[in-house]
CSV table of C-alpha atoms and ligand atoms in Angstrom, one decimal:
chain,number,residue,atom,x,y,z
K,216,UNK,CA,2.3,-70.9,-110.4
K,217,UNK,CA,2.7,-69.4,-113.8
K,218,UNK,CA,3.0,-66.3,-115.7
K,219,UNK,CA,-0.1,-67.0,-117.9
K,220,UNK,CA,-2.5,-67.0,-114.7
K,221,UNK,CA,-4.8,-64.4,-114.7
K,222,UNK,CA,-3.4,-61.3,-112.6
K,223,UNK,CA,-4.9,-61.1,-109.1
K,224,UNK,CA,-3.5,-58.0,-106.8
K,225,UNK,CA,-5.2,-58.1,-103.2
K,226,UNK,CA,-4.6,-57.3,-99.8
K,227,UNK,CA,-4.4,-61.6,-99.5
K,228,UNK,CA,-2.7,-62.6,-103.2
K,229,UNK,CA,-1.1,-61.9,-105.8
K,230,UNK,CA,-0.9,-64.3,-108.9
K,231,UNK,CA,-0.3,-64.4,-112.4
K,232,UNK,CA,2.2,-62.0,-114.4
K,233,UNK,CA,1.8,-58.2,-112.4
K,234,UNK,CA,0.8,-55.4,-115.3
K,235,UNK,CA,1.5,-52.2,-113.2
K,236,UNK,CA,0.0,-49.9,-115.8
K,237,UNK,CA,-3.4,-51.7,-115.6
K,238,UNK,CA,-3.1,-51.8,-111.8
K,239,UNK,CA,-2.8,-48.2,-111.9
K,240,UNK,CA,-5.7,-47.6,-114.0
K,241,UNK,CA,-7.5,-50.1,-112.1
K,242,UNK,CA,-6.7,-48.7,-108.7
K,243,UNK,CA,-7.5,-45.2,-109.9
K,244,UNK,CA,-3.8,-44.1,-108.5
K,245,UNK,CA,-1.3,-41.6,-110.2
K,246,UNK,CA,1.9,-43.0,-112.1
K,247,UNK,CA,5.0,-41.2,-110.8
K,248,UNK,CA,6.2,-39.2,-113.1
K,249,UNK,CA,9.8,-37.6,-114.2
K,250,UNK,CA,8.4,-34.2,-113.0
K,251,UNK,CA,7.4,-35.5,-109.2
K,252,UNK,CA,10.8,-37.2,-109.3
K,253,UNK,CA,12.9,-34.0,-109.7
K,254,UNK,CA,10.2,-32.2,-107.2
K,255,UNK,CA,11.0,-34.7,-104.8
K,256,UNK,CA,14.7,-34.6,-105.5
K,257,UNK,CA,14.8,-30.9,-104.3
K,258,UNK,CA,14.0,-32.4,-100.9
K,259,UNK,CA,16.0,-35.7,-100.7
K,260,UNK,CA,18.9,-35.1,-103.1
K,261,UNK,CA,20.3,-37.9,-104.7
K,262,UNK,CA,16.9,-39.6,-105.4
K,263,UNK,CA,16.7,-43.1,-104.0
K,264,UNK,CA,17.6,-46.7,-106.2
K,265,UNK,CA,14.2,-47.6,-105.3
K,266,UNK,CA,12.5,-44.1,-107.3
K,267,UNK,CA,15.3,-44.1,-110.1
K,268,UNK,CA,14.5,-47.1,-111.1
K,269,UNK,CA,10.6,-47.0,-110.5
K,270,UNK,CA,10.2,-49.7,-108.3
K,271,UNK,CA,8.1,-47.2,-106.3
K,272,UNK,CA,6.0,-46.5,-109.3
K,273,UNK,CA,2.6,-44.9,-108.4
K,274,UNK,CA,1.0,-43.0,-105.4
K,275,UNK,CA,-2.1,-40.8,-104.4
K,276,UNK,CA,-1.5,-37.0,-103.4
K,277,UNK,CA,2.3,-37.0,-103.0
K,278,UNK,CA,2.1,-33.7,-104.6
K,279,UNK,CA,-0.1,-32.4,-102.2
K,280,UNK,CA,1.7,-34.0,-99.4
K,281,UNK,CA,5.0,-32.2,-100.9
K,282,UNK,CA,2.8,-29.0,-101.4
K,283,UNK,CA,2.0,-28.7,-98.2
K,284,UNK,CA,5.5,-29.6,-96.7
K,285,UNK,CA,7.1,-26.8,-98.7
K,286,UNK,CA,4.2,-24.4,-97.3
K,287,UNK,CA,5.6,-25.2,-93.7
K,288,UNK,CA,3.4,-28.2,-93.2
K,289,UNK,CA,4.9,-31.4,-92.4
K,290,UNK,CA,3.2,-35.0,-92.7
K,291,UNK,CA,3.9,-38.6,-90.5
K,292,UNK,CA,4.8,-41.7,-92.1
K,293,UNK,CA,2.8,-44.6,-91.9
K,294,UNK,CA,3.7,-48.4,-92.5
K,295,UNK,CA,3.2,-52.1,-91.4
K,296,UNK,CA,3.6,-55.7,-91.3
K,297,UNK,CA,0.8,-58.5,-90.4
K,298,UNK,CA,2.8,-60.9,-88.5
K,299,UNK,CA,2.1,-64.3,-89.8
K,300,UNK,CA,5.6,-65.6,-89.9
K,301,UNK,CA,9.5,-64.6,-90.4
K,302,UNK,CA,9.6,-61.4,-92.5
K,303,UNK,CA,11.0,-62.0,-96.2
K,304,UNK,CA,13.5,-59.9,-98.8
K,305,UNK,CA,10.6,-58.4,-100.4
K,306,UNK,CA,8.7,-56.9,-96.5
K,307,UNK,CA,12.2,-54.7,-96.4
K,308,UNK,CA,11.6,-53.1,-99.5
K,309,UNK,CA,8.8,-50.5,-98.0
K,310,UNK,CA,10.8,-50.4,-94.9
K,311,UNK,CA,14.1,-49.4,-96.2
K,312,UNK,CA,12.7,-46.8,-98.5
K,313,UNK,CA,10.4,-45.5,-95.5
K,314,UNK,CA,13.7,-45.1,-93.3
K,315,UNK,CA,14.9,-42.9,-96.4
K,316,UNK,CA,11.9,-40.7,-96.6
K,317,UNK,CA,11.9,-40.3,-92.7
K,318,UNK,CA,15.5,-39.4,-92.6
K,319,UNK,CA,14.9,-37.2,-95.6
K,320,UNK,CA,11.8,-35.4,-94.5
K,321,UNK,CA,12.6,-36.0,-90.5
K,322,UNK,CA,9.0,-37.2,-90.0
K,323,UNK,CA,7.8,-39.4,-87.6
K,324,UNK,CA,6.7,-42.8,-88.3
K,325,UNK,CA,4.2,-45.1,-87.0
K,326,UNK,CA,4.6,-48.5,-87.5
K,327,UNK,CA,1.5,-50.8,-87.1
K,328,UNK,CA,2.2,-54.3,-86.3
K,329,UNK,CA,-1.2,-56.6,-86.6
K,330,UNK,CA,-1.1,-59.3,-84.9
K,331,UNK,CA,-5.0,-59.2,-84.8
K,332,UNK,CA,-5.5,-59.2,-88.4
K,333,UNK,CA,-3.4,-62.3,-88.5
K,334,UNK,CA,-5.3,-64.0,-85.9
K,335,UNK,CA,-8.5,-63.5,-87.7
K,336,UNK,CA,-7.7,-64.2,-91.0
K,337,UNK,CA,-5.0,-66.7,-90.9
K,338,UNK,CA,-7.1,-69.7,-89.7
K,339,UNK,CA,-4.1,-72.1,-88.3
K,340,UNK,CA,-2.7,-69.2,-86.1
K,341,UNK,CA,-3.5,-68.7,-82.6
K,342,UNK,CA,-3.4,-65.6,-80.7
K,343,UNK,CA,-0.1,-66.0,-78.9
K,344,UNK,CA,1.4,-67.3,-82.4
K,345,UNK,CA,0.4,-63.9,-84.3
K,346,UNK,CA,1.9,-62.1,-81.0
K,347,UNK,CA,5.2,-63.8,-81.1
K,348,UNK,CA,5.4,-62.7,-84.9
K,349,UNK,CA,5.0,-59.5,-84.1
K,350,UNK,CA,7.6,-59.4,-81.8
K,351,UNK,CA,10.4,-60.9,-83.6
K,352,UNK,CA,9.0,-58.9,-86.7
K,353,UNK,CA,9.6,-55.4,-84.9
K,354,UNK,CA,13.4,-56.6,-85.0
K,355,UNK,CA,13.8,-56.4,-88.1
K,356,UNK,CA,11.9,-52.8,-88.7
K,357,UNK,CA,14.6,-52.1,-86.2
K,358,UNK,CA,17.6,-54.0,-87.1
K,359,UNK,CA,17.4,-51.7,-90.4
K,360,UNK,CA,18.5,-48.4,-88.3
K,361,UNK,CA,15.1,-46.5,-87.2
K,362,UNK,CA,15.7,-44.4,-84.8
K,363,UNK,CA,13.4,-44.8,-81.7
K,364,UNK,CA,12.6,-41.4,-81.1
K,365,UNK,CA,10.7,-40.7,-84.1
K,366,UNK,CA,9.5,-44.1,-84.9
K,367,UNK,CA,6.2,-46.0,-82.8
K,368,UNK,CA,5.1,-49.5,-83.1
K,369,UNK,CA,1.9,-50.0,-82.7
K,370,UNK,CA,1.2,-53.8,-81.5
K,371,UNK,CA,-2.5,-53.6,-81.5
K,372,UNK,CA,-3.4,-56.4,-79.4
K,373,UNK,CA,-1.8,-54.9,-76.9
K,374,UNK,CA,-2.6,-51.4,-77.8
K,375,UNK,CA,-6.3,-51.7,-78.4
K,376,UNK,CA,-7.4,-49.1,-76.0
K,377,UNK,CA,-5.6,-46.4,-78.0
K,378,UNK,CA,-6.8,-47.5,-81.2
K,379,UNK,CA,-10.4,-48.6,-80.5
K,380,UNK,CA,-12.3,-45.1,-80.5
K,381,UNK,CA,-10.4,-44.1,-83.9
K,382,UNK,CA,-11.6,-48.0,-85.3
K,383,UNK,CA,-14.8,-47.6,-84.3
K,384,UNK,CA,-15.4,-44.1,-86.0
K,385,UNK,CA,-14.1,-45.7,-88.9
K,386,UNK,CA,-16.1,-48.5,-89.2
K,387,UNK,CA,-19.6,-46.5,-88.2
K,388,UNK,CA,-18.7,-44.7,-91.8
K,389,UNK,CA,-18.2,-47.8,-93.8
K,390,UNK,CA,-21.3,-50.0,-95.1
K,391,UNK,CA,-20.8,-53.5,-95.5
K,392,UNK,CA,-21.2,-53.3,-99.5
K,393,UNK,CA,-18.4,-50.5,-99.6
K,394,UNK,CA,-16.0,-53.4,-97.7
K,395,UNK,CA,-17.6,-56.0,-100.0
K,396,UNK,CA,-16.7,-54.4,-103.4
K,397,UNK,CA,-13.1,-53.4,-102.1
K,398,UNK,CA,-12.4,-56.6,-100.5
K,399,UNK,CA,-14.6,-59.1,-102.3
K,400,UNK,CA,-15.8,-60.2,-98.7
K,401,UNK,CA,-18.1,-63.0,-99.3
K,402,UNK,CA,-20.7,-64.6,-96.8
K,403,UNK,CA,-18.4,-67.2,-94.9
K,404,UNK,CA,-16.0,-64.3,-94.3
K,405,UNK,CA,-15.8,-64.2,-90.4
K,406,UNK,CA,-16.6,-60.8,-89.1
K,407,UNK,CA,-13.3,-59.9,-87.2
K,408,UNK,CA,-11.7,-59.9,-90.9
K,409,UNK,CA,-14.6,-58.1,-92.4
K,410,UNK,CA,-14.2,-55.4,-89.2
K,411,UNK,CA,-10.5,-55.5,-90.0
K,412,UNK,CA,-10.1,-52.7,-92.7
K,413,UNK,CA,-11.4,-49.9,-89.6
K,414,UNK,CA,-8.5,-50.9,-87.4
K,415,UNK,CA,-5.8,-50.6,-90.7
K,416,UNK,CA,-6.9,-47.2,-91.2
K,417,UNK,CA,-6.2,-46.1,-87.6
K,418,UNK,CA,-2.8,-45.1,-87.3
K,419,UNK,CA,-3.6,-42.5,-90.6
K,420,UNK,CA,-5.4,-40.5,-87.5
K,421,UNK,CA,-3.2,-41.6,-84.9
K,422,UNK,CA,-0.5,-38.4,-84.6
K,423,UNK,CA,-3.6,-36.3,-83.9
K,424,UNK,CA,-4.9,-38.0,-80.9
K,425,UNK,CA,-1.5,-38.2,-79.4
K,426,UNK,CA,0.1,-34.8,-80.4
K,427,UNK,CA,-3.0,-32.8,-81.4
K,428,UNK,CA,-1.7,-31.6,-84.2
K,429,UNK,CA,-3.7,-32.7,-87.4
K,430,UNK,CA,-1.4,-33.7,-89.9
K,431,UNK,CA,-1.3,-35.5,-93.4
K,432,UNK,CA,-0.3,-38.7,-93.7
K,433,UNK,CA,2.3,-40.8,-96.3
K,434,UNK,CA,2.3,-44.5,-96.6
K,435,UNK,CA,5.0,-46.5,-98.5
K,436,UNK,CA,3.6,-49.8,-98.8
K,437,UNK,CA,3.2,-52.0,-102.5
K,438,UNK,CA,0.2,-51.6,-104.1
K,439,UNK,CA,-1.1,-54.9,-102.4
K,440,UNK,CA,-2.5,-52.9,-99.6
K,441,UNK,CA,-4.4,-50.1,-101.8
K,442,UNK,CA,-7.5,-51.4,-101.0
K,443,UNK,CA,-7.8,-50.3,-97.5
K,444,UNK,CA,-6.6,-46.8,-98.3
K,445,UNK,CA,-9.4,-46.5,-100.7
K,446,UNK,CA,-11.9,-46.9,-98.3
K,447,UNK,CA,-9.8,-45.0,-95.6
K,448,UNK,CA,-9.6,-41.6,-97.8
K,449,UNK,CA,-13.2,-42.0,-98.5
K,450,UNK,CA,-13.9,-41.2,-94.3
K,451,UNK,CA,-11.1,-39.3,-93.6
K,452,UNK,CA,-12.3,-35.9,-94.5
K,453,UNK,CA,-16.0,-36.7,-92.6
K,454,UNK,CA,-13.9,-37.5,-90.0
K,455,UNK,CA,-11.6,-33.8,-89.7
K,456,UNK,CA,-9.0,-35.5,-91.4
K,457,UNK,CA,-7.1,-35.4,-94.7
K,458,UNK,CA,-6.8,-38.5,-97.0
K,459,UNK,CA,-3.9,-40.7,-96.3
K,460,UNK,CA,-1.4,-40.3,-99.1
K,461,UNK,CA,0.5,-43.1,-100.8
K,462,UNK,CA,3.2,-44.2,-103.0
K,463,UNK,CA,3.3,-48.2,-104.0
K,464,UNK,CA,6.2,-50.2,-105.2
K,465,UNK,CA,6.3,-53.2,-106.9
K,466,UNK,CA,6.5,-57.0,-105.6
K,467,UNK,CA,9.7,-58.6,-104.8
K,468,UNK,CA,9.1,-61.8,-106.8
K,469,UNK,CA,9.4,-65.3,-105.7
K,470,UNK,CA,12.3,-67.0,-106.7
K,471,UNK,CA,10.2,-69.2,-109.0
K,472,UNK,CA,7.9,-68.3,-111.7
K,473,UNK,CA,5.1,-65.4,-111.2
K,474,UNK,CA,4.1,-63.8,-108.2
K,475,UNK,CA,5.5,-61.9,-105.3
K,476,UNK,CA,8.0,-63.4,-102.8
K,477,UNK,CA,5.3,-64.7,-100.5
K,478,UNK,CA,6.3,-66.7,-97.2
K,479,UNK,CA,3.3,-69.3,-98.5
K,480,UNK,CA,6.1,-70.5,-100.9
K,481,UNK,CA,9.0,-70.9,-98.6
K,482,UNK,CA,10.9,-72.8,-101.0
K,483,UNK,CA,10.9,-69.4,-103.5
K,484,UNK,CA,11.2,-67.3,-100.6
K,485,UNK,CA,14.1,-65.8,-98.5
K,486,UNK,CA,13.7,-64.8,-95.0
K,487,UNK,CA,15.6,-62.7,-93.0
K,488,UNK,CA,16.9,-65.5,-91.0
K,489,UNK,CA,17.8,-68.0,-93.3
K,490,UNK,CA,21.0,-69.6,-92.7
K,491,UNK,CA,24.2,-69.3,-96.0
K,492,UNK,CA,23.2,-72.9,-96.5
K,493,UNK,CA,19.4,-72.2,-96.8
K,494,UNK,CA,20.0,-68.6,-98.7
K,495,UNK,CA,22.5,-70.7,-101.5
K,496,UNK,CA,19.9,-73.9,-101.7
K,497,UNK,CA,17.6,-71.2,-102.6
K,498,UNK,CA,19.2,-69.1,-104.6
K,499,UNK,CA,20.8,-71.7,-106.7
K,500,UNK,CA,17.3,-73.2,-107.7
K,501,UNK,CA,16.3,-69.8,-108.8
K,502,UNK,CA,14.1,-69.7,-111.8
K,503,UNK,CA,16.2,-67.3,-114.5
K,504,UNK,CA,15.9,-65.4,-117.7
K,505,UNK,CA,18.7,-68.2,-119.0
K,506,UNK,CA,18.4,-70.6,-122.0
K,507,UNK,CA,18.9,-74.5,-121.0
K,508,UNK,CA,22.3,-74.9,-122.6
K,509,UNK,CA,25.1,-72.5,-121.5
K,510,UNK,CA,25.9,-73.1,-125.8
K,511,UNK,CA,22.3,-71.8,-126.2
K,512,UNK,CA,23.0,-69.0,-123.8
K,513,UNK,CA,26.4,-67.8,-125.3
K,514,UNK,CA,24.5,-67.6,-128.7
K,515,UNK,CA,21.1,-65.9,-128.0
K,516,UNK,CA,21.7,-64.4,-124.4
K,517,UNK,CA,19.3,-64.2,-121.8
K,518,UNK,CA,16.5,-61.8,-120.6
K,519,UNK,CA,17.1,-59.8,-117.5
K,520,UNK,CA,13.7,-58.7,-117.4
K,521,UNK,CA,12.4,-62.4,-117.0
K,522,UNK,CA,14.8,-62.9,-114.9
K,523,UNK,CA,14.6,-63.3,-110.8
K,524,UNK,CA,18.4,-63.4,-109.7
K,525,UNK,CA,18.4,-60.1,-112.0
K,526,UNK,CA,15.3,-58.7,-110.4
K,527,UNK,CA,17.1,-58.9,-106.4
K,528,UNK,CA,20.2,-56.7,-108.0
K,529,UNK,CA,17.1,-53.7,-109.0
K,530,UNK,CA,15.8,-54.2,-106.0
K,531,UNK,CA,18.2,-54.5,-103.2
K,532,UNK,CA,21.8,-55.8,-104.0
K,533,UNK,CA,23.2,-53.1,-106.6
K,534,UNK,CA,23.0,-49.5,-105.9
K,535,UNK,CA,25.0,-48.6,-108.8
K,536,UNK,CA,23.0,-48.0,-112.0
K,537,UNK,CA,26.0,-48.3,-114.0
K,538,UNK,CA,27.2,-52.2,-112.7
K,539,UNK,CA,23.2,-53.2,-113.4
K,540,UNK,CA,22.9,-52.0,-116.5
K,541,UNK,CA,26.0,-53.5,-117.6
K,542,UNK,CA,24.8,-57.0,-115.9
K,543,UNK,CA,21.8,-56.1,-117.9
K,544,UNK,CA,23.7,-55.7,-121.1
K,545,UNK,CA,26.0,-58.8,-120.6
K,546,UNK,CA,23.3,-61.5,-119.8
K,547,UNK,CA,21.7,-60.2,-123.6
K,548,UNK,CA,24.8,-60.4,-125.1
K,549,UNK,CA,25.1,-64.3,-123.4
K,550,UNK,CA,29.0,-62.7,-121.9
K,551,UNK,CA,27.8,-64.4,-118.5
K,552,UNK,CA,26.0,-67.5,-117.7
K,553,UNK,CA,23.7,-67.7,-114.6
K,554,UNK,CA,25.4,-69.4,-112.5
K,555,UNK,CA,28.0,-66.0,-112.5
K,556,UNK,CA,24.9,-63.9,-111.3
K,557,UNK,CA,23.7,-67.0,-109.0
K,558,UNK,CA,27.0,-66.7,-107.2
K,559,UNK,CA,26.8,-63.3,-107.0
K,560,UNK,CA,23.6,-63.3,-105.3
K,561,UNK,CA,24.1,-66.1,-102.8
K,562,UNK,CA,27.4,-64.1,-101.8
K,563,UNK,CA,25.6,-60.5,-101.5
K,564,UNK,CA,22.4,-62.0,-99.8
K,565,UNK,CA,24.7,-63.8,-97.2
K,566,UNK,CA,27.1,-60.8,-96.5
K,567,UNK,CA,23.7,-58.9,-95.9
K,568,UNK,CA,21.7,-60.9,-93.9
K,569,UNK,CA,24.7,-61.9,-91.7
K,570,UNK,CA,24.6,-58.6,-90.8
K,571,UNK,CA,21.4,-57.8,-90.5
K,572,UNK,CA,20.8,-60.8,-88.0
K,573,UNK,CA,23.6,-59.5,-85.7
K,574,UNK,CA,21.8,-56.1,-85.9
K,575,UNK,CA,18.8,-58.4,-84.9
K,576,UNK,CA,19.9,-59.9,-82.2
K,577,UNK,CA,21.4,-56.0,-80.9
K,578,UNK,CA,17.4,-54.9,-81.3
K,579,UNK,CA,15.9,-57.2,-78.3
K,580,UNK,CA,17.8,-54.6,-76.3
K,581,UNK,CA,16.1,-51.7,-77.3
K,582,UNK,CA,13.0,-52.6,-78.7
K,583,UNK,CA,11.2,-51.5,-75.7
K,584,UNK,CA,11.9,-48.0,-76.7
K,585,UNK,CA,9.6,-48.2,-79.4
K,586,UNK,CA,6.6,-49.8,-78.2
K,587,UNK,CA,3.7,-47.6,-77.5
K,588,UNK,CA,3.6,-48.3,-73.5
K,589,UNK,CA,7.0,-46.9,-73.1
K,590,UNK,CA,6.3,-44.0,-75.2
K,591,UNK,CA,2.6,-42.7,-73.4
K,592,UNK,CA,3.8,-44.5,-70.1
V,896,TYM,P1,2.2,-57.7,-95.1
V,896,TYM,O1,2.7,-58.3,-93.9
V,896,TYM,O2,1.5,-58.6,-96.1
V,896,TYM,O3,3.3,-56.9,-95.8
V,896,TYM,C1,4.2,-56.0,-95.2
V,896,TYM,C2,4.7,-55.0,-96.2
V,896,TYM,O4,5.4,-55.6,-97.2
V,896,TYM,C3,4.9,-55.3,-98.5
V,896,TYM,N1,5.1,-56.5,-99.3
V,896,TYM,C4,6.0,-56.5,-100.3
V,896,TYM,N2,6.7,-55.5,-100.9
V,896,TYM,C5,7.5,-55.9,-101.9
V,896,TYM,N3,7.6,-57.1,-102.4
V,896,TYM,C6,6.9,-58.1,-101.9
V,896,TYM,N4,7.0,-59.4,-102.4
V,896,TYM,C7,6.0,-57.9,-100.8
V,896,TYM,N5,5.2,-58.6,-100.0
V,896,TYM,C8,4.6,-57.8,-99.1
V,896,TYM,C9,3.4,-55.0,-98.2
V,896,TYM,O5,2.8,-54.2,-99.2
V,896,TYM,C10,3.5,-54.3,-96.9
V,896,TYM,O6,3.9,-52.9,-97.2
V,896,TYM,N6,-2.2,-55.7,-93.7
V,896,TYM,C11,-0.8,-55.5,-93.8
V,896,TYM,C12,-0.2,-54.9,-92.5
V,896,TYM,C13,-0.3,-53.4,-92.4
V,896,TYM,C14,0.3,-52.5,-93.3
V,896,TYM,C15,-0.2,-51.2,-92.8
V,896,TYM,C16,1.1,-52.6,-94.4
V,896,TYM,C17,-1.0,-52.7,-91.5
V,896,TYM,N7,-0.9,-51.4,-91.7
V,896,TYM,C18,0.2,-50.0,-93.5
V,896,TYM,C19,1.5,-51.4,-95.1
V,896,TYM,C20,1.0,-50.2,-94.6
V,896,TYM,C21,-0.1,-56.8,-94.1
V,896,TYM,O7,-0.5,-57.8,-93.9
V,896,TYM,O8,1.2,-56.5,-94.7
């Protein structure tokens, strides 16, 4: 994979160098400006590391979702995971920031895990595969802190019979050349993938049917999954709802050159339950924004920017502004070498995912509290 390739964003890839400006004018979304920064700030306080430093970058009515919030009207959070393997660094990205907003905005959050979209897309998956992903998927929603009482997962094998009469009104509003041009569904497309988009737009409407209060809805997701919203906002209102809101956030990259983190590349990839030994192979064959001498380096410095050890201190493993733009400043200046930063990393990604594996293990207790059975039982 290389920079140079030709930029594909979709639900299924992403290739080539990312050019978020153009994805924003493609997509038709809103950039997020400095003025809905500080208007969200007067809800949350301290604005998140993920917002200051734009990683969540774009979004569809947030304003009106805020509007409405500071009339009195709150909104539900929606997010998910198609469980085709072990979840990755970059999955947590959306998930951390979603806790933030729910703890911010003490919303409720539905969290769909789609274990039939992975059967029907992912052709060497069975059924009982996609279901087993799910499962050990949830524990890492919950090994990051959500709090069962306002947060649902959806499994939607198992919870068709909630879903199915919100799919199919969904899917009578969409025509086949609508899903074509947002999905680029071509003739050997099997038809439980071209179906697919109707059951993603579901838990949008979900709150409703359950509660029977009509609310708006918020999704933190990247910008990968834009596609189904478009097509979701287009029926909502037909359907006596209001258009889901968004806001996007970049792609985690891969540890080698180009692209997102993407669990097709294991190699470039690290999941949540790596071992230290796996985490430091991987780590330590990082591609970097470093020159091929350390000579080379002290004289003409590095680029941060091109750079994927850097680009996992933005993301997740320094909160303080001050330390990353310093780490910034000192790879241009060629003051540190990569393998400083390489160590670095290794030791912050162990310390974390240690962690977050016992917290892991601590969710099979409790997971059951979050599952849709237990909560209409
Ligand atoms: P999936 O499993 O591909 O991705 C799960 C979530 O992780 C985001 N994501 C990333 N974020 C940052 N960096 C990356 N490298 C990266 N790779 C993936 C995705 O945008 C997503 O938010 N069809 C969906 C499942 C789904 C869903 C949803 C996702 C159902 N309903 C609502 C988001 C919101 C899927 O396969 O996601």
């Amino acid at each position: 994979m290389s920079n140079d390739e030709k930029m594909v964003v979709t639900p299924w890839e992403v290739r080539g160098k990312v050019d978020y400006k153009k994805l924003i004018r493609q997509f038709g979304t809103q950039p997020i400006t400095d003025k809905l920064l500080r208007r969200l700030r007067k809800h949350t306080g301290k604005l998140h590391p993920q917002l200051r430093r734009k990683l969540f970058f774009s979004h569809r009515d947030l304003d009106t979702v805020l509007e409405l919030h500071e009339q009195g009207r709150t909104f539900v959070l929606y997010t998910g995971r198609g469980p085709s393997g072990p979840v990755h660094i970059g999955h947590l990205v959306p998930w951390i920031f979603t806790k933030y907003l729910q703890e911010k905005f003490k919303t409720k959050l539905y969290f769909q895990m789609t274990d039939d979209e992975k059967f029907v897309i992912e052709q060497n998956l069975n059924l009982q595969q996609t279901k087993k992903f799910a499962y050990e998927n949830a524990l890492d929603l919950i090994a990051l802190g959500y709090d069962s009482t306002d947060t649902s997962i959806i499994f939607d094998v198992e919870d068709i019979a909630l879903l199915y009469d919100i799919a199919l009104q969904v899917a009578k509003r969409i025509t086949f050349s609508t899903a074509k041009a947002a999905f680029g569904f071509q003739d050997n497309t099997n038809i439980g993938w071209i179906f697919w988009p109707a059951m993603q737009a579901v838990p949008c409407f979900i709150h409703k049917k359950l509660t029977g209060e009509n609310l708006p809805c918020l999704i933190p997701a990247a910008i990968d999954q834009d596609p189904y919203w478009r097509v979701t906002r287009d029926v909502a209102e037909k359907l006596g709802f209001y258009k889901p809101a968004q806001i996007h956030c970049r792609f985690v990259p891969g540890l080698g050159i180009g692209g997102k983190m993407s669990a097709r590349e294991p190699e470039t990839c690290i999941f949540t339950t790596d071992t230290p030994e796996m985490v430091k192979r991987k780590i330590w064959a990082a591609y970097t924004g470093g020159r091929s001498t350390v000579k080379e380096q002290k004289e003409t410095g590095g680029e941060p920017d091109a750079c994927t050890v850097y680009q996992y201190f933005l993301y997740l493993f320094e909160e303080d502004d001050g330390r990353i733009k310093e780490r910034a400043r000192q790879c241009r200046a060629g003051e540190n070498i990569c393998g400083d930063c390489k160590a670095l990393l290794t030791e912050r990604v162990t310390d974390f995912l240690l962690e977050h594996q016992r917290k892991r293990e601590k969710a099979k207790d409790i997971i059951q509290e979050f599952t849709m059975r237990h909560k209409t039982s």
